[in-house]
Structures are given as structure tokens and as C-alpha cells.
Coordinates of C-alpha atoms in Angstrom, one line a residue:
Chain A
X25 CA -81.4 -40.6 13.8
X26 CA -84.3 -39.3 15.8
X27 CA -82.1 -37.2 17.9
X28 CA -80.5 -35.5 14.9
X29 CA -83.9 -34.7 13.4
X30 CA -84.8 -33.0 16.7
X31 CA -81.6 -31.1 16.4
X32 CA -82.5 -29.8 13.0
X33 CA -86.0 -28.9 14.2
X34 CA -84.4 -26.9 17.1
X35 CA -82.0 -25.1 14.7
X36 CA -84.9 -24.4 12.4
X37 CA -86.9 -22.9 15.3
X38 CA -84.0 -20.7 16.2
X39 CA -83.6 -19.5 12.6
X40 CA -87.3 -18.9 12.3
X41 CA -87.2 -16.7 15.4
X42 CA -84.2 -14.9 13.9
X43 CA -86.0 -14.2 10.7
X44 CA -89.1 -12.7 12.3
X45 CA -87.5 -11.1 15.4
X46 CA -87.2 -7.6 13.9
X47 CA -90.7 -7.7 12.7
X48 CA -91.9 -8.6 16.2
X49 CA -90.0 -5.6 17.6
X50 CA -91.7 -3.5 14.9
X51 CA -95.1 -4.7 15.8
X52 CA -94.6 -4.1 19.5
X53 CA -93.0 -0.7 19.0
X54 CA -95.1 0.7 16.2
X55 CA -98.5 -1.0 16.5
X56 CA -99.3 -2.5 19.9
X57 CA -97.7 0.1 22.1
X58 CA -99.2 3.0 20.1
X59 CA -102.7 1.5 20.4
X60 CA -102.4 1.3 24.1
X61 CA -100.7 4.7 24.5
X62 CA -103.6 6.2 22.5
X63 CA -106.0 4.7 24.9
X64 CA -104.2 6.0 28.0
X65 CA -104.0 9.5 26.3
X66 CA -107.7 9.3 25.7
X67 CA -108.5 9.1 29.4
X68 CA -105.9 11.7 30.4
X69 CA -104.9 15.3 30.2
X70 CA -101.8 15.3 28.0
X71 CA -99.2 18.0 28.1
X72 CA -95.7 18.0 26.6
X73 CA -93.1 18.2 29.4
X74 CA -89.3 18.2 29.1
X75 CA -89.3 14.4 29.4
X76 CA -91.8 14.0 26.6
X77 CA -95.6 13.7 26.8
X78 CA -97.0 13.6 30.3
X79 CA -100.4 12.0 30.8
X80 CA -102.5 12.7 33.9
X81 CA -105.4 10.3 34.0
X82 CA -108.8 12.0 34.4
X83 CA -111.3 9.4 33.4
X84 CA -113.7 9.3 30.5
X85 CA -114.3 13.1 30.2
X86 CA -113.1 13.3 26.6
X87 CA -115.5 10.5 25.6
X88 CA -118.3 12.3 27.3
X89 CA -117.5 15.5 25.4
X90 CA -117.5 13.7 22.1
X91 CA -120.5 11.5 22.7
X92 CA -122.8 14.0 24.5
X93 CA -121.7 17.6 24.3
X94 CA -120.5 18.0 20.7
X95 CA -121.5 15.1 18.5
X96 CA -120.1 16.4 15.2
X97 CA -117.4 13.8 15.2
X98 CA -119.7 10.9 16.2
X99 CA -122.3 12.0 13.6
X100 CA -119.6 11.9 10.9
X101 CA -118.4 8.5 12.1
X102 CA -121.9 7.0 12.0
X103 CA -122.4 8.5 8.5
X104 CA -119.1 7.0 7.3
X105 CA -120.0 3.5 8.8
X106 CA -123.3 3.6 7.0
X107 CA -121.7 4.6 3.8
X108 CA -119.2 1.7 4.1
X109 CA -122.1 -0.8 4.5
X110 CA -123.8 0.5 1.4
X111 CA -120.7 0.8 -0.8
X112 CA -118.8 -2.3 0.2
X113 CA -121.2 -4.8 -1.4
X114 CA -121.3 -2.7 -4.6
X115 CA -117.5 -2.4 -4.8
X116 CA -117.0 -6.2 -4.3
X117 CA -119.7 -7.1 -6.8
X118 CA -118.5 -4.6 -9.4
X119 CA -114.8 -5.6 -9.1
X120 CA -115.7 -9.3 -9.3
X121 CA -117.8 -8.7 -12.5
X122 CA -115.0 -6.7 -14.0
X123 CA -112.4 -9.4 -13.1
X124 CA -114.6 -12.1 -14.6
X125 CA -114.9 -10.1 -17.8
X126 CA -111.3 -9.0 -18.0
X127 CA -110.2 -12.5 -17.4
X128 CA -111.9 -13.7 -20.6
X129 CA -110.4 -13.8 -24.0
X130 CA -111.6 -11.0 -26.3
X131 CA -110.3 -8.4 -28.7
X132 CA -108.7 -5.4 -27.0
X133 CA -108.3 -7.2 -23.7
X134 CA -104.9 -5.8 -23.0
X135 CA -106.1 -2.2 -23.7
X136 CA -109.1 -2.7 -21.4
X137 CA -107.0 -4.2 -18.7
X138 CA -104.6 -1.2 -19.0
X139 CA -107.6 1.2 -18.6
X140 CA -109.1 -0.7 -15.7
X141 CA -105.8 -0.8 -13.8
X142 CA -105.6 3.1 -14.0
X143 CA -107.1 3.5 -10.6
X144 CA -104.3 1.4 -9.2
X145 CA -101.7 3.9 -10.6
X146 CA -103.7 7.0 -9.6
X147 CA -104.7 5.3 -6.4
X148 CA -104.1 8.2 -4.2
X149 CA -106.9 10.4 -3.0
X150 CA -104.7 13.3 -3.9
X151 CA -105.6 13.6 -7.6
X152 CA -109.2 13.0 -6.9
X153 CA -109.5 15.5 -4.2
X154 CA -107.8 18.2 -6.3
X155 CA -110.1 17.4 -9.3
X156 CA -113.2 17.1 -7.1
X157 CA -113.1 20.8 -6.5
X158 CA -111.7 20.6 -3.0
X159 CA -109.0 22.8 -4.3
X160 CA -109.8 23.2 -8.0
X161 CA -112.4 25.7 -9.1
X162 CA -115.5 27.7 -8.3
X163 CA -116.9 26.8 -11.7
X164 CA -119.0 24.1 -9.9
X165 CA -117.0 21.6 -12.0
X166 CA -116.9 18.9 -9.4
X167 CA -115.6 16.1 -11.5
X168 CA -117.4 13.1 -9.9
X169 CA -120.8 14.8 -9.9
X170 CA -120.1 15.8 -13.5
X171 CA -119.6 12.3 -14.6
X172 CA -122.4 10.8 -12.5
X173 CA -124.8 13.4 -13.9
X174 CA -123.9 12.3 -17.4
X175 CA -125.1 8.8 -16.4
X176 CA -128.3 9.9 -14.7
X177 CA -129.3 12.3 -17.4
X178 CA -128.3 10.4 -20.5
X179 CA -130.2 7.3 -19.5
X180 CA -132.6 9.1 -17.3
X181 CA -132.2 6.6 -14.5
X182 CA -133.8 8.8 -12.0
X183 CA -137.0 8.9 -14.0
X184 CA -137.0 5.2 -14.5
X185 CA -136.4 4.6 -10.8
X186 CA -139.3 6.8 -9.8
X187 CA -141.5 4.9 -12.2
X188 CA -140.6 1.6 -10.7
X189 CA -142.5 2.3 -7.5
X190 CA -139.8 0.9 -5.4
X191 CA -140.0 1.2 -1.6
X192 CA -138.7 4.6 -0.6
X193 CA -135.6 3.3 1.2
X194 CA -134.5 1.2 -1.8
X195 CA -135.2 4.1 -4.1
X196 CA -133.0 6.4 -2.1
X197 CA -130.3 3.9 -1.9
X198 CA -130.3 3.5 -5.7
X199 CA -130.2 7.3 -6.1
X200 CA -127.2 7.4 -3.8
X201 CA -125.4 4.7 -5.8
X202 CA -126.1 6.6 -9.0
X203 CA -124.7 9.8 -7.5
X204 CA -121.7 7.9 -6.5
X205 CA -121.0 5.9 -9.6
X206 CA -117.8 7.7 -10.2
X207 CA -116.3 7.2 -6.8
X208 CA -117.5 3.6 -6.6
X209 CA -115.9 2.6 -9.9
X210 CA -112.7 4.4 -9.1
X211 CA -112.4 2.4 -5.9
X212 CA -112.5 -0.9 -7.8
X213 CA -108.9 -1.0 -9.2
X214 CA -106.9 -3.0 -6.7
X215 CA -109.9 -5.3 -6.0
X216 CA -110.3 -6.2 -9.6
X217 CA -106.6 -6.9 -9.8
X218 CA -106.7 -9.2 -6.8
X219 CA -109.7 -11.0 -8.1
X220 CA -108.0 -11.6 -11.5
X221 CA -105.0 -13.0 -9.7
X222 CA -107.3 -15.3 -7.7
X223 CA -109.2 -16.4 -10.9
X224 CA -105.9 -17.4 -12.4
X225 CA -105.4 -20.0 -9.7
X226 CA -108.6 -21.9 -10.4
X227 CA -107.7 -24.9 -12.5
X228 CA -109.5 -25.2 -15.8
X229 CA -110.3 -28.9 -15.1
X230 CA -112.8 -27.9 -12.5
X231 CA -114.9 -26.0 -15.1
X232 CA -114.5 -28.9 -17.5
X233 CA -115.9 -31.3 -14.9
X234 CA -118.7 -28.9 -14.3
X235 CA -119.5 -28.8 -18.0
X236 CA -119.5 -32.6 -18.3
X237 CA -121.8 -32.8 -15.3
X238 CA -124.1 -30.5 -17.1
X239 CA -123.9 -27.5 -14.9
X240 CA -125.1 -24.2 -16.2
X241 CA -122.8 -21.2 -16.3
X242 CA -124.5 -19.8 -13.3
X243 CA -124.0 -23.0 -11.3
X244 CA -120.3 -23.1 -12.4
X245 CA -119.9 -19.6 -11.0
X246 CA -121.8 -20.2 -7.8
X247 CA -120.3 -23.6 -7.0
X248 CA -116.8 -23.4 -8.4
X249 CA -115.7 -19.7 -8.8
X250 CA -117.1 -18.3 -5.6
X251 CA -115.8 -21.0 -3.2
X252 CA -112.4 -21.0 -5.0
X253 CA -112.2 -17.3 -4.5
X254 CA -113.1 -17.3 -0.9
X255 CA -109.5 -16.5 0.3
X256 CA -109.0 -13.7 -2.2
X257 CA -112.4 -12.4 -1.2
X258 CA -111.2 -12.2 2.4
X259 CA -108.2 -10.1 1.4
X260 CA -110.3 -7.9 -0.9
X261 CA -112.7 -7.3 2.0
X262 CA -109.9 -6.4 4.4
X263 CA -108.4 -4.0 1.8
X264 CA -111.6 -2.4 0.9
X265 CA -112.7 -1.8 4.4
X266 CA -109.5 -0.2 5.4
X267 CA -109.4 2.0 2.3
X268 CA -113.0 3.1 2.8
X269 CA -112.2 4.1 6.4
X270 CA -109.1 6.0 5.5
X271 CA -110.5 7.6 2.3
X272 CA -113.3 9.3 4.3
X273 CA -111.4 12.5 4.3
X274 CA -113.7 14.7 6.5
X275 CA -113.4 12.2 9.3
X276 CA -109.7 11.4 9.0
X277 CA -108.6 14.9 8.2
X278 CA -110.2 16.3 11.3
X279 CA -108.1 13.9 13.3
X280 CA -104.9 14.6 11.4
X281 CA -105.3 18.4 11.7
X282 CA -105.7 18.1 15.5
X283 CA -102.4 16.3 15.7
X284 CA -100.5 18.2 13.1
X285 CA -101.6 21.8 13.6
X286 CA -103.3 22.1 17.0
X287 CA -101.3 19.7 19.1
X288 CA -104.4 18.3 20.7
X289 CA -103.4 14.9 21.9
X290 CA -105.9 13.8 24.5
X291 CA -109.2 14.6 22.9
X292 CA -107.9 13.3 19.6
X293 CA -107.0 10.0 21.2
X294 CA -110.6 9.7 22.4
X295 CA -111.7 10.4 18.8
X296 CA -109.2 7.7 17.6
X297 CA -110.6 5.1 19.9
X298 CA -114.2 5.9 18.9
X299 CA -113.0 5.6 15.3
X300 CA -111.3 2.3 16.2
X301 CA -114.5 1.0 17.8
X302 CA -116.3 2.0 14.5
X303 CA -113.7 0.1 12.5
X304 CA -114.1 -2.9 14.8
X305 CA -117.9 -2.9 14.5
X306 CA -117.7 -2.9 10.7
X307 CA -115.0 -5.6 10.6
X308 CA -116.9 -7.8 13.0
X309 CA -120.1 -7.5 11.0
X310 CA -118.4 -8.1 7.7
X311 CA -116.5 -11.1 9.1
X312 CA -119.8 -12.5 10.5
X313 CA -121.5 -12.2 7.1
X314 CA -118.5 -13.7 5.4
X315 CA -118.4 -16.8 7.6
X316 CA -122.2 -17.2 7.2
X317 CA -122.4 -16.7 3.5
X318 CA -119.1 -17.8 2.0
X319 CA -117.3 -20.1 4.3
X320 CA -120.4 -22.2 4.8
X321 CA -120.5 -22.9 1.1
X322 CA -116.8 -23.8 1.0
X323 CA -117.4 -26.5 3.6
Chain B
X13 CA -127.8 -29.2 -35.8
X14 CA -127.0 -26.1 -37.9
X15 CA -129.8 -24.3 -36.2
X16 CA -128.3 -25.1 -32.8
X17 CA -124.9 -23.9 -34.0
X18 CA -126.3 -20.6 -35.2
X19 CA -128.1 -20.2 -31.9
X20 CA -124.9 -20.6 -29.9
X21 CA -123.2 -18.2 -32.3
X22 CA -125.7 -15.5 -32.0
X23 CA -125.7 -16.0 -28.3
X24 CA -121.9 -15.5 -28.4
X25 CA -122.3 -12.3 -30.3
X26 CA -124.9 -11.1 -27.8
X27 CA -122.6 -11.8 -24.9
X28 CA -119.8 -10.0 -26.8
X29 CA -121.9 -6.9 -27.3
X30 CA -123.0 -6.8 -23.7
X31 CA -119.4 -7.2 -22.6
X32 CA -118.2 -4.3 -24.7
X33 CA -121.1 -2.0 -23.7
X34 CA -120.4 -2.8 -20.0
X35 CA -116.6 -2.3 -20.4
X36 CA -116.8 0.8 -22.5
X37 CA -119.3 2.6 -20.3
X38 CA -117.1 2.0 -17.3
X39 CA -113.9 2.7 -19.1
X40 CA -115.4 6.1 -19.9
X41 CA -115.5 6.9 -16.2
X42 CA -111.9 5.9 -15.8
X43 CA -110.6 7.8 -18.8
X44 CA -112.7 10.9 -18.3
X45 CA -110.6 12.5 -15.5
X46 CA -107.4 11.9 -17.5
X47 CA -108.8 13.6 -20.5
X48 CA -110.3 16.3 -18.3
X49 CA -106.9 17.0 -16.8
X50 CA -105.2 17.2 -20.1
X51 CA -107.8 19.4 -21.7
X52 CA -107.7 21.8 -18.8
X53 CA -104.0 21.8 -18.3
X54 CA -103.3 22.8 -21.9
X55 CA -105.6 25.8 -22.1
X56 CA -104.9 29.5 -22.0
X57 CA -106.9 31.8 -19.7
X58 CA -109.2 32.9 -22.6
X59 CA -110.3 29.3 -23.2
X60 CA -111.8 28.9 -19.7
X61 CA -114.3 31.7 -20.3
X62 CA -115.1 30.8 -23.9
X63 CA -118.3 28.6 -23.7
X64 CA -117.5 27.1 -27.2
X65 CA -114.5 25.4 -25.8
X66 CA -115.6 22.1 -24.3
X67 CA -112.8 19.7 -24.7
X68 CA -110.4 21.0 -27.3
X69 CA -108.6 24.2 -26.4
X70 CA -108.4 26.8 -29.2
X71 CA -104.7 27.4 -28.6
X72 CA -102.4 24.9 -26.8
X73 CA -100.0 26.2 -24.2
X74 CA -97.6 24.5 -21.9
X75 CA -97.5 27.6 -19.6
X76 CA -99.7 25.8 -17.0
X77 CA -97.1 23.0 -16.7
X78 CA -94.3 25.6 -16.3
X79 CA -96.3 27.4 -13.6
X80 CA -97.2 24.1 -11.8
X81 CA -93.5 23.2 -12.0
X82 CA -92.5 26.5 -10.3
X83 CA -95.3 26.4 -7.7
X84 CA -94.4 22.8 -6.7
X85 CA -90.7 23.5 -6.9
X86 CA -90.8 20.3 -8.7
X87 CA -87.1 19.2 -8.6
X88 CA -86.9 19.6 -4.8
X89 CA -90.3 18.0 -4.3
X90 CA -89.3 15.1 -6.5
X91 CA -86.0 14.7 -4.5
X92 CA -88.0 14.6 -1.3
X93 CA -90.3 12.0 -2.6
X94 CA -87.4 9.9 -3.7
X95 CA -85.5 10.3 -0.4
X96 CA -88.4 9.8 1.9
X97 CA -90.8 7.6 0.1
X98 CA -89.1 5.6 -2.6
X99 CA -86.1 4.5 -0.6
X100 CA -88.5 3.3 2.1
X101 CA -90.6 1.5 -0.5
X102 CA -87.4 -0.3 -1.6
X103 CA -86.5 -1.3 1.9
X104 CA -90.0 -2.6 2.5
X105 CA -89.9 -4.9 -0.6
X106 CA -86.9 -6.7 0.9
X107 CA -87.7 -6.7 4.6
X108 CA -91.2 -7.9 4.2
X109 CA -89.9 -10.8 2.1
X110 CA -87.6 -11.8 5.0
X111 CA -90.3 -11.7 7.6
X112 CA -92.8 -13.5 5.4
X113 CA -90.2 -16.2 4.7
X114 CA -89.7 -16.6 8.5
X115 CA -93.4 -16.8 9.1
X116 CA -94.3 -19.2 6.3
X117 CA -91.3 -21.6 6.5
X118 CA -90.3 -22.1 10.1
X119 CA -92.3 -23.4 13.1
X120 CA -91.8 -21.8 16.4
X121 CA -93.8 -20.9 19.5
X122 CA -96.4 -18.1 19.5
X123 CA -96.7 -18.4 15.7
X124 CA -100.5 -18.3 15.8
X125 CA -100.3 -15.2 18.0
X126 CA -98.0 -13.6 15.4
X127 CA -100.4 -14.4 12.6
X128 CA -103.1 -12.7 14.6
X129 CA -100.9 -9.6 14.9
X130 CA -100.2 -9.7 11.2
X131 CA -103.9 -9.6 10.4
X132 CA -104.3 -6.8 13.0
X133 CA -101.6 -4.8 11.3
X134 CA -103.3 -5.2 8.0
X135 CA -106.7 -4.1 9.4
X136 CA -105.7 -1.2 11.6
X137 CA -105.8 2.0 9.6
X138 CA -102.5 3.9 9.9
X139 CA -104.3 6.9 11.4
X140 CA -104.9 4.9 14.5
X141 CA -101.2 4.7 15.4
X142 CA -99.9 7.9 13.9
X143 CA -100.3 10.1 17.1
X144 CA -98.1 8.1 19.5
X145 CA -95.7 7.4 16.6
X146 CA -95.2 11.1 15.9
X147 CA -94.6 11.8 19.7
X148 CA -92.3 8.9 19.9
X149 CA -90.2 10.0 16.9
X150 CA -89.5 13.2 18.7
X151 CA -87.9 11.3 21.6
X152 CA -87.2 7.9 20.2
X153 CA -87.5 5.3 22.9
X154 CA -88.2 1.6 23.5
X155 CA -90.7 0.8 26.2
X156 CA -89.9 4.0 28.0
X157 CA -86.4 2.7 29.2
X158 CA -84.5 5.7 28.0
X159 CA -87.0 8.1 29.4
X160 CA -86.6 6.5 32.8
X161 CA -82.9 6.8 32.4
X162 CA -83.4 10.5 31.6
X163 CA -85.6 11.1 34.6
X164 CA -83.1 9.5 37.0
X165 CA -79.8 10.8 35.6
X166 CA -80.8 13.8 33.6
X167 CA -78.9 12.6 30.6
X168 CA -81.1 12.5 27.5
X169 CA -80.0 9.7 25.2
X170 CA -83.2 9.7 23.1
X171 CA -82.5 10.9 19.6
X172 CA -85.0 13.2 17.9
X173 CA -85.7 11.6 14.5
X174 CA -88.9 13.5 13.7
X175 CA -88.7 15.3 10.3
X176 CA -85.9 13.0 9.1
X177 CA -86.1 10.2 6.6
X178 CA -85.6 7.8 9.5
X179 CA -89.3 8.2 10.3
X180 CA -90.0 6.3 7.1
X181 CA -87.0 4.0 7.1
X182 CA -87.3 2.6 10.6
X183 CA -90.9 1.3 10.3
X184 CA -90.1 -0.1 6.9
X185 CA -87.0 -1.9 8.2
X186 CA -89.2 -3.5 10.8
X187 CA -91.9 -4.5 8.4
X188 CA -94.5 -2.1 9.8
X189 CA -94.2 0.7 7.2
X190 CA -96.9 1.7 4.7
X191 CA -99.1 -1.4 4.1
X192 CA -96.3 -3.6 5.4
X193 CA -98.7 -6.2 6.7
X194 CA -100.3 -6.5 3.3
X195 CA -97.0 -7.2 1.6
X196 CA -96.0 -9.8 4.2
X197 CA -99.3 -11.5 3.6
X198 CA -98.8 -11.5 -0.2
X199 CA -95.3 -12.9 0.1
X200 CA -96.4 -15.6 2.5
X201 CA -99.1 -16.8 0.1
X202 CA -96.4 -17.1 -2.5
X203 CA -93.8 -18.8 -0.3
X204 CA -96.2 -21.4 1.0
X205 CA -96.8 -22.4 -2.6
X206 CA -93.1 -22.7 -3.4
X207 CA -91.8 -26.4 -3.3
X208 CA -89.8 -27.0 -0.1
X209 CA -87.6 -29.7 -1.8
X210 CA -85.3 -27.2 -3.4
X211 CA -84.6 -25.5 -0.1
X212 CA -84.1 -28.8 1.7
X213 CA -81.5 -29.8 -1.0
X214 CA -79.7 -26.5 -0.3
X215 CA -79.8 -27.3 3.4
X216 CA -78.3 -30.7 2.9
X217 CA -75.6 -29.2 0.8
X218 CA -74.6 -27.1 3.7
X219 CA -76.1 -23.7 2.9
X220 CA -77.6 -22.1 6.0
X221 CA -81.1 -20.6 5.9
X222 CA -79.9 -17.1 5.2
X223 CA -77.9 -18.2 2.1
X224 CA -80.8 -20.5 1.1
X225 CA -83.1 -17.5 1.3
X226 CA -80.8 -15.1 -0.5
X227 CA -79.6 -17.4 -3.3
X228 CA -82.4 -20.0 -3.7
X229 CA -85.7 -18.5 -2.6
X230 CA -85.3 -14.9 -3.7
X231 CA -84.2 -15.7 -7.2
X232 CA -87.2 -17.9 -7.8
X233 CA -89.6 -15.3 -6.5
X234 CA -89.3 -12.8 -9.3
X235 CA -93.0 -12.6 -10.0
X236 CA -94.1 -11.8 -6.5
X237 CA -91.2 -9.4 -6.0
X238 CA -92.3 -7.5 -9.1
X239 CA -95.9 -7.4 -7.8
X240 CA -95.0 -6.2 -4.4
X241 CA -92.5 -3.7 -5.8
X242 CA -95.1 -2.1 -8.0
X243 CA -97.6 -1.9 -5.2
X244 CA -95.1 -0.6 -2.8
X245 CA -93.7 2.0 -5.1
X246 CA -97.1 3.3 -6.2
X247 CA -98.5 3.5 -2.7
X248 CA -95.4 5.2 -1.4
X249 CA -95.4 7.6 -4.3
X250 CA -99.0 8.6 -3.7
X251 CA -98.7 8.5 0.1
X252 CA -100.3 11.6 1.6
X253 CA -101.0 10.9 5.3
X254 CA -97.6 9.7 6.4
X255 CA -95.7 12.5 4.6
X256 CA -98.1 15.1 6.0
X257 CA -97.6 13.8 9.6
X258 CA -93.9 13.0 9.6
X259 CA -92.4 15.9 7.5
X260 CA -92.4 19.5 8.5
X261 CA -90.7 21.5 5.6
X262 CA -89.3 19.2 2.9
X263 CA -92.7 18.2 1.7
X264 CA -93.1 15.4 -0.8
X265 CA -94.7 15.8 -4.2
X266 CA -98.1 14.3 -3.4
X267 CA -98.6 16.6 -0.4
X268 CA -97.7 19.7 -2.4
X269 CA -100.1 18.7 -5.2
X270 CA -102.8 18.2 -2.7
X271 CA -102.3 21.8 -1.4
X272 CA -101.6 23.1 -4.9
X273 CA -103.9 26.1 -4.4
X274 CA -101.9 27.3 -1.4
X275 CA -98.6 26.6 -3.3
X276 CA -99.9 28.8 -6.2
X277 CA -100.7 31.5 -3.7
X278 CA -97.3 31.3 -2.1
X279 CA -95.6 31.5 -5.5
X280 CA -97.7 33.9 -7.5
X281 CA -99.5 35.9 -4.8
X282 CA -103.3 36.5 -4.7
X283 CA -105.0 35.4 -7.9
X284 CA -108.2 37.2 -8.7
X285 CA -111.0 36.4 -11.2
X286 CA -110.7 33.7 -13.8
X287 CA -107.1 32.8 -14.5
X288 CA -105.2 29.8 -15.7
X289 CA -103.5 29.8 -12.3
X290 CA -106.7 28.7 -10.8
X291 CA -108.1 26.4 -13.5
X292 CA -105.1 25.2 -15.4
X293 CA -102.4 24.8 -12.8
X294 CA -104.1 22.2 -10.5
X295 CA -104.8 19.7 -13.4
X296 CA -101.3 20.3 -14.7
X297 CA -99.9 19.6 -11.2
X298 CA -101.9 16.4 -11.0
X299 CA -100.5 15.3 -14.4
X300 CA -97.0 16.0 -13.2
X301 CA -97.7 13.8 -10.2
X302 CA -99.2 10.9 -12.1
X303 CA -96.9 11.1 -15.1
X304 CA -93.9 9.1 -13.7
X305 CA -95.8 6.1 -12.4
X306 CA -98.0 6.2 -15.5
X307 CA -94.9 6.0 -17.8
X308 CA -93.3 3.3 -15.8
X309 CA -96.6 1.4 -15.8
X310 CA -97.0 1.7 -19.6
X311 CA -93.5 0.1 -20.0
X312 CA -94.0 -2.6 -17.3
X313 CA -97.7 -3.2 -18.0
X314 CA -97.1 -6.4 -19.9
X315 CA -94.9 -7.9 -17.2
X316 CA -97.1 -6.7 -14.5
X317 CA -100.3 -8.2 -15.9
X318 CA -98.4 -11.4 -16.7
X319 CA -97.1 -11.6 -13.1
X320 CA -100.6 -11.0 -11.8
X321 CA -101.6 -13.9 -14.0
X322 CA -98.9 -16.1 -12.5
X323 CA -98.3 -15.2 -8.9
X324 CA -101.6 -16.3 -7.7
X325 CA -100.9 -13.7 -5.0
X326 CA -103.8 -14.7 -3.0
X327 CA -104.4 -18.3 -3.9

């Protein structure tokens, strides 16, 4: 009896390996090797010979150039990391609020959901970059600033902000958010959707128990919804970070152009690794905050 | 008692009003670009100069769409998108399900290491691995074995698949295509919530794991397959970076729309002054790009939202 079970386990193991083997090949071939190759290129001089790319290792000269001699790239990188740290919390908060609202029952819910999932459909940066004037017009009709201006002017937020006597940094941050209202809201589509999916998995009984125990709506949110959403939140954080990094067109486009049009492989690889380091820093920081703020509560 | 009741009622109304104000003010931001595109795409050249025209054009024309159609060479571009991107999207929907099933149902060695690499593949932006991939596609090789063979014998067995659809199909077949890690993750969440009993019954009845997967697991995963399909199709449809890097001449729709200004120049020559070719064609091209997914979405919306309600993709 016992022996037979072991047999089944062994067969199962073999089938498991069979199911994932192609993916492992893919991961090695298209993810792990490229990352290491990029690193080797970044410390070499790369030329294309008859046998393919040839790398002669020269040390960290490319990094030195990027970090000391011409810092345009690093400056852009730092700017984009900063902007990720400022926009990430807003995107998460906004999409959570939207998901909570769209998950309720009210008239016109279907219509509203349809509208709020529009960014999922038009999710590419392509439409936005065309409309934002990159290619469109000289009329100064940059769409996002157009829309954001409507907000700031109609409600005169800028005026209100300056009356509030906030510390300068906070004031500047708020101004930046206002100027970016458009882009921030357009980046909330997939996140809202994932949050709604997560909200659906929370059993109603939990809220009923909460009500019976006399918890306020706020307490229900903080002690039921947030912990129950912790895993979705992780996925949303992953997704948003990667999107924000890729969406930063000035940064990514400079890299792509070097590969596509200029055939610069070594210097670009150094750029890529600096970029990678930037991504790593952001992810590490966000994961740290996540485990401190959210996971602690779940336990 | 009645005072209490009216208090909760007025509270309910207040919450309702706040909700609508919040939703409508944000919905405005989301609808604005769509209306903006329509308004600009339907105008004639005169209307761009006329300051009295804000939203409604004085005369409606479809000339911009015709021009955009010509500038994009729409039928060819559409064909390219279908051949390169959409086929690859379909492949991914299937292969990612297979790999996710293997990862979530079977136990084997190094599984935790594989989970680590799964998360890694979700977190690494595609840009990071594009460069070696592009170079590798030109001389397709595995671990440099064929290159070594070439250097010793002088016989080059490495196929050049750059600028062919294989650059899209191959990674998709191996589950590392566009957002492949994300799809595997979504499938895994769903499979781990699926009751094992059904599959065990199939096992006992003599169906192997492959048949169990094809005839028991896949048919009961309709919701998650729909969700992944929609994401995969839309992200492939809108894909810009991969197409830009892997394709030389037969560019896809999204890349051409992105460079619409240049396409207009190539088709109609230098455009001076204020012309609908500058102001009307770009929005028209954008509409041509988003129309197909939008139409499909309008039809599938009900099922899609329902499936989001039910999958618990991320539970």
C-alpha cells in the first residue's frame, strides 16, 4: 500500500517536471541568460563579428562614463525613481477607493464600471503619447495638461493650497499631483480591476460579524478589507511598479533607440544595469514597507 | 425611532451624492480623451482655425479616417498585428495555463526556486532582457553550443529568426512572452482554488495527467481563461516595445500609430501650416487603433465583469 503511494508520488513528480520543463527552458534562455549577458556586455567592448557578438572585457569604464562624465541618464533615472515613490501611493489609494465604490450597489454601476475599465482597453502608452502632443500638434493642446488645468482652475486648488500655509515640500508635492491628475487616474485601470476581483473573494459573513461586534465602517475597512486584500495588494504593487518603470518613456526610449538605431550594445548594457539597480531599489523599498505595514496586520 | 430612521436615510443620500460626485469627476477625465479624439477626427481643416468651434465641428467629415487609413496602410498593418501579436497572445493563453497547472498541482524538487524565478519574471521589465534577445534571435542558439560548433567546424547551424513571427511565438510557447509571468501567476491562483477531488477521480479512472488537464481542468476554468485571454489580447494588441524591437519592416498597427506623424509625411509629403493632416489624422488613427478592442469589449463587457466577480484572480 505504502509502496504504491510512493509510486504515484514519483509518477506525479515526473509529470510535474514534464509540465513545467518548457517554461524552465524559457526562463533560462530568455530571462536568466539575457540578464547575465547584459552584465558581461556592460563591462566589455562589444562588436559584432561573423560568429555573433564578441565581447572584450574592459572593466567598469561604461559605468564610469554614465555615473561621472555624462550624467543625463542617471539624472533621468533618479527623477523617475522619485516620481515612482510619489505616484505609487496615490495610484494604489485611488484604485482602492474606486474599487470599493464600484463594488457597491448603485444605479448606473454597469455604466460606471464600463467607463472606469476604459484605461484597461486603451492601456497602451501609444494613444496617450500621440494625444499628449508628442506627435500631435503645435497648438499647445497637450491633452493631459489641458484636463488637469480644468481641475486646478475650476476649483482653484492652487489658490486654496497656497492659503493653507502648508510646508513648502508638501505644497509642491500637492501641486505636482494636481498637474498629474490626468496621468494618475489613467494609470488606475488594471489596479481597480484587480482590487474588485479581490474584494469579491471576501466573504460577506466577515462583515456581518463585524457589524454584530459593533465595528464602525472604518474599523471594518481597516481590520477586514485591508488584511483580506493583502495578496491582491502585492500583485497590484508588482504590476504598478513595473508599469511605472516601463511607462517612463524618456528613460526607456533612450535605451531602445540605442539598441534599435545606433547598435550601441556595451554602453546600453551599462545603462540597463543601472536601470535594473534602480528597479531593485524601488522594489526592495516597497517590499520593506509592505511587510512592515500590511503583513504585520495580517498576522 | 423614526428620527433615527430619517437620520440613516439622509446619511444614505449624502453618501450617494458624494459617490456620484467622486465618480463623475473622475469619469470626466476618462471620457475626455475619447470625446476629444472624436471631435478632432471628424473636423475639416477650416474648423481647426475657427475659434467658435470647441467641441462640435461645423461640418462633419470622414476624410481624416480615410487619410489615416491610407497613411497607416491599415489592412497590411492589421494583418501584421494579427500575425505577430494576436497569434502569440493565443499561444500564451494556452501555454501559461499548462505551466501554471504544473507549478500549482505537482510537487517536485527546486519548486521554491522556480517560484522565485516566476516572481522575478513578473518584476523584470521587458526592456532589461530585450538587447540579448534581439542579438540572440539573429543567431538563435542555446547556451552557446551551436556557436562553439560554428567556431570549430565553420558550419553555421544557427537560424536567423529575427524579423519573423517566431520572435514572438517562441517566447510565448515557453511562457516568457509578453507578461507571461503575470498570466502564470493568475492561473496558479485559480488552479490552487480548484477542488482536487475531481482530478483525483479522473486519475483513478485511468486518465493520465495530460488528459485530466485537457478534459477536466481546462473545461472548468472558463472564467479564468476568459480573463487571461482578454488581458493577453489587449496587451498584445497595444504592445509597442516588443514590436519596435523585433520587427524591421512589417510594422504592427500600434507602432505605426505611435509614429503617425512620420507616416503622414511618408504618404502625403511635407505638410505646412494648419491642416487636417496634422490635427485630424492623428486622433483618427488613434480611434482606428482602439476601435477593435473597444467594440469587442462592449460586447464582452458583461461576461468580463462577471468573470472578474467570480474568478477571484488574486484571492
